[in-house]
Amino acid sequence: MEIHKYEKWWLVFGTGTLIVFLIILGVSAFHSGTHPNNSKWIINYENVDEIEPFNNPGVHKVEGKDWDYEVVLVAQAFAYNPMEIEIPVGSKVRFIATTKDVIHGFEVAGTNINLMLEPGYVSEKITTLDKAGTYTIVCNEYCGTGHALMYSTLKVVDPDDNN
């Protein structure tokens, strides 16, 4: 059986394209950072309520750190704890979050705060909240049938505003 020279060219071109595609895919997956959570802080997700600081979720003022407040947050089936977070405008905040059950998202709409919460890992984000307002916190990772009902509120308030 003899293959026409143009068929040989197309076979070589197709095989070469496939090889180049696989090389690009491999480099992007392993070199460009598509990895599991690289959190240095691993916990037992079955005992989240007993582990510091998740045994006391909420907003905590801190002294002697590079940030002013720590927001400790626990996600679970279709709810965040705490449901409402209030921070003074201009504060530097460290968000510390985890989940008790499945993968959840933590996105503060209209800001650069976006975390993926995975069972057994602690996710962190340090940011400054410069703009006063009320922001909706949504779960941006599908987590089950009640996913659409999973939200919370972040209020960035001006301490000088008496409203």
mmCIF file of N, CA, C and O in Angstrom, residues 42-78:
data_model
loop_
_atom_site.group_PDB
_atom_site.id
_atom_site.type_symbol
_atom_site.label_atom_id
_atom_site.label_comp_id
_atom_site.label_asym_id
_atom_site.label_seq_id
_atom_site.Cartn_x
_atom_site.Cartn_y
_atom_site.Cartn_z
ATOM 1 N N ILE A 42 -2.565 23.025 57.333
ATOM 2 C CA ILE A 42 -3.480 21.923 57.084
ATOM 3 C C ILE A 42 -4.156 21.555 58.404
ATOM 4 O O ILE A 42 -3.501 21.485 59.444
ATOM 5 N N ILE A 43 -5.480 21.331 58.352
ATOM 6 C CA ILE A 43 -6.228 20.994 59.568
ATOM 7 C C ILE A 43 -7.110 19.775 59.316
ATOM 8 O O ILE A 43 -7.330 19.380 58.176
ATOM 9 N N ASN A 44 -7.634 19.210 60.386
ATOM 10 C CA ASN A 44 -8.592 18.121 60.291
ATOM 11 C C ASN A 44 -9.976 18.732 60.107
ATOM 12 O O ASN A 44 -10.537 19.301 61.037
ATOM 13 N N TYR A 45 -10.531 18.623 58.919
ATOM 14 C CA TYR A 45 -11.800 19.288 58.623
ATOM 15 C C TYR A 45 -12.971 18.712 59.414
ATOM 16 O O TYR A 45 -14.017 19.340 59.516
ATOM 17 N N GLU A 46 -12.820 17.540 60.005
ATOM 18 C CA GLU A 46 -13.899 16.962 60.802
ATOM 19 C C GLU A 46 -13.989 17.602 62.183
ATOM 20 O O GLU A 46 -15.006 17.482 62.858
ATOM 21 N N ASN A 47 -12.927 18.300 62.614
ATOM 22 C CA ASN A 47 -12.903 18.930 63.933
ATOM 23 C C ASN A 47 -12.677 20.434 63.855
ATOM 24 O O ASN A 47 -12.049 21.008 64.733
ATOM 25 N N VAL A 48 -13.176 21.074 62.819
ATOM 26 C CA VAL A 48 -12.934 22.499 62.605
ATOM 27 C C VAL A 48 -13.374 23.330 63.812
ATOM 28 O O VAL A 48 -12.682 24.261 64.220
ATOM 29 N N ASP A 49 -14.504 22.983 64.407
ATOM 30 C CA ASP A 49 -15.037 23.770 65.533
ATOM 31 C C ASP A 49 -14.159 23.710 66.782
ATOM 32 O O ASP A 49 -14.342 24.510 67.699
ATOM 33 N N GLU A 50 -13.223 22.791 66.839
ATOM 34 C CA GLU A 50 -12.356 22.643 68.005
ATOM 35 C C GLU A 50 -10.960 23.226 67.783
ATOM 36 O O GLU A 50 -10.154 23.266 68.699
ATOM 37 N N ILE A 51 -10.672 23.675 66.565
ATOM 38 C CA ILE A 51 -9.326 24.122 66.204
ATOM 39 C C ILE A 51 -9.265 25.641 66.228
ATOM 40 O O ILE A 51 -10.121 26.313 65.669
ATOM 41 N N GLU A 52 -8.215 26.187 66.882
ATOM 42 C CA GLU A 52 -7.978 27.633 66.866
ATOM 43 C C GLU A 52 -7.636 28.059 65.452
ATOM 44 O O GLU A 52 -6.920 27.328 64.767
ATOM 45 N N PRO A 53 -8.029 29.146 64.939
ATOM 46 C CA PRO A 53 -8.947 30.150 65.456
ATOM 47 C C PRO A 53 -10.395 29.897 65.053
ATOM 48 O O PRO A 53 -11.266 30.704 65.320
ATOM 49 N N PHE A 54 -10.667 28.738 64.419
ATOM 50 C CA PHE A 54 -12.002 28.482 63.876
ATOM 51 C C PHE A 54 -13.036 28.152 64.946
ATOM 52 O O PHE A 54 -14.220 28.095 64.651
ATOM 53 N N ASN A 55 -12.586 27.960 66.185
ATOM 54 C CA ASN A 55 -13.539 27.763 67.270
ATOM 55 C C ASN A 55 -14.152 29.089 67.723
ATOM 56 O O ASN A 55 -15.051 29.113 68.548
ATOM 57 N N ASN A 56 -13.667 30.202 67.158
ATOM 58 C CA ASN A 56 -14.205 31.529 67.479
ATOM 59 C C ASN A 56 -14.271 32.373 66.200
ATOM 60 O O ASN A 56 -13.524 33.340 66.041
ATOM 61 N N PRO A 57 -15.155 32.005 65.249
ATOM 62 C CA PRO A 57 -15.214 32.762 63.999
ATOM 63 C C PRO A 57 -15.752 34.168 64.223
ATOM 64 O O PRO A 57 -16.504 34.413 65.162
ATOM 65 N N GLY A 58 -15.334 35.080 63.373
ATOM 66 C CA GLY A 58 -15.804 36.458 63.463
ATOM 67 C C GLY A 58 -14.674 37.426 63.166
ATOM 68 O O GLY A 58 -13.628 37.065 62.648
ATOM 69 N N VAL A 59 -14.909 38.686 63.512
ATOM 70 C CA VAL A 59 -13.948 39.764 63.285
ATOM 71 C C VAL A 59 -13.192 40.015 64.580
ATOM 72 O O VAL A 59 -13.799 40.189 65.637
ATOM 73 N N HIS A 60 -11.872 40.039 64.506
ATOM 74 C CA HIS A 60 -11.040 40.240 65.692
ATOM 75 C C HIS A 60 -10.005 41.322 65.419
ATOM 76 O O HIS A 60 -9.261 41.235 64.443
ATOM 77 N N LYS A 61 -9.953 42.330 66.272
ATOM 78 C CA LYS A 61 -8.926 43.374 66.163
ATOM 79 C C LYS A 61 -7.628 42.790 66.690
ATOM 80 O O LYS A 61 -7.612 42.118 67.707
ATOM 81 N N VAL A 62 -6.541 43.034 65.982
ATOM 82 C CA VAL A 62 -5.242 42.489 66.387
ATOM 83 C C VAL A 62 -4.244 43.623 66.587
ATOM 84 O O VAL A 62 -4.365 44.694 66.016
ATOM 85 N N GLU A 63 -3.265 43.372 67.412
ATOM 86 C CA GLU A 63 -2.204 44.337 67.699
ATOM 87 C C GLU A 63 -0.863 43.707 67.337
ATOM 88 O O GLU A 63 -0.670 42.498 67.470
ATOM 89 N N GLY A 64 0.067 44.525 66.879
ATOM 90 C CA GLY A 64 1.425 44.067 66.616
ATOM 91 C C GLY A 64 1.588 43.229 65.358
ATOM 92 O O GLY A 64 2.567 42.503 65.224
ATOM 93 N N LYS A 65 0.654 43.286 64.457
ATOM 94 C CA LYS A 65 0.752 42.547 63.187
ATOM 95 C C LYS A 65 0.785 43.548 62.045
ATOM 96 O O LYS A 65 0.611 44.739 62.241
ATOM 97 N N ASP A 66 0.972 43.060 60.838
ATOM 98 C CA ASP A 66 0.963 43.922 59.657
ATOM 99 C C ASP A 66 -0.449 44.284 59.217
ATOM 100 O O ASP A 66 -0.629 45.010 58.260
ATOM 101 N N TRP A 67 -1.455 43.736 59.878
ATOM 102 C CA TRP A 67 -2.841 44.010 59.540
ATOM 103 C C TRP A 67 -3.582 44.436 60.807
ATOM 104 O O TRP A 67 -3.143 44.192 61.922
ATOM 105 N N ASP A 68 -4.735 45.092 60.613
ATOM 106 C CA ASP A 68 -5.504 45.630 61.734
ATOM 107 C C ASP A 68 -6.542 44.650 62.278
ATOM 108 O O ASP A 68 -6.844 44.647 63.471
ATOM 109 N N TYR A 69 -7.126 43.858 61.393
ATOM 110 C CA TYR A 69 -8.201 42.936 61.773
ATOM 111 C C TYR A 69 -7.969 41.569 61.156
ATOM 112 O O TYR A 69 -7.376 41.447 60.084
ATOM 113 N N GLU A 70 -8.454 40.535 61.850
ATOM 114 C CA GLU A 70 -8.510 39.190 61.296
ATOM 115 C C GLU A 70 -9.975 38.788 61.210
ATOM 116 O O GLU A 70 -10.717 38.935 62.186
ATOM 117 N N VAL A 71 -10.366 38.310 60.056
ATOM 118 C CA VAL A 71 -11.701 37.776 59.877
ATOM 119 C C VAL A 71 -11.558 36.269 59.764
ATOM 120 O O VAL A 71 -10.968 35.759 58.805
ATOM 121 N N VAL A 72 -12.066 35.562 60.762
ATOM 122 C CA VAL A 72 -12.021 34.106 60.780
ATOM 123 C C VAL A 72 -13.381 33.614 60.307
ATOM 124 O O VAL A 72 -14.412 33.980 60.866
ATOM 125 N N LEU A 73 -13.375 32.805 59.259
ATOM 126 C CA LEU A 73 -14.616 32.406 58.616
ATOM 127 C C LEU A 73 -14.637 30.904 58.389
ATOM 128 O O LEU A 73 -13.628 30.324 57.990
ATOM 129 N N VAL A 74 -15.787 30.292 58.647
ATOM 130 C CA VAL A 74 -15.979 28.863 58.394
ATOM 131 C C VAL A 74 -17.162 28.704 57.444
ATOM 132 O O VAL A 74 -18.240 29.235 57.694
ATOM 133 N N ALA A 75 -16.933 27.983 56.352
ATOM 134 C CA ALA A 75 -18.005 27.674 55.405
ATOM 135 C C ALA A 75 -18.474 26.251 55.656
ATOM 136 O O ALA A 75 -17.691 25.384 56.020
ATOM 137 N N GLN A 76 -19.754 26.059 55.462
ATOM 138 C CA GLN A 76 -20.337 24.727 55.562
ATOM 139 C C GLN A 76 -21.560 24.688 54.670
ATOM 140 O O GLN A 76 -21.900 25.704 54.068
ATOM 141 N N ALA A 77 -22.232 23.564 54.618
ATOM 142 C CA ALA A 77 -23.343 23.373 53.692
ATOM 143 C C ALA A 77 -24.265 24.588 53.635
ATOM 144 O O ALA A 77 -25.097 24.789 54.514
ATOM 145 N N PHE A 78 -24.052 25.414 52.637
ATOM 146 C CA PHE A 78 -24.916 26.520 52.250
ATOM 147 C C PHE A 78 -24.964 27.666 53.251
ATOM 148 O O PHE A 78 -25.949 28.394 53.314
#
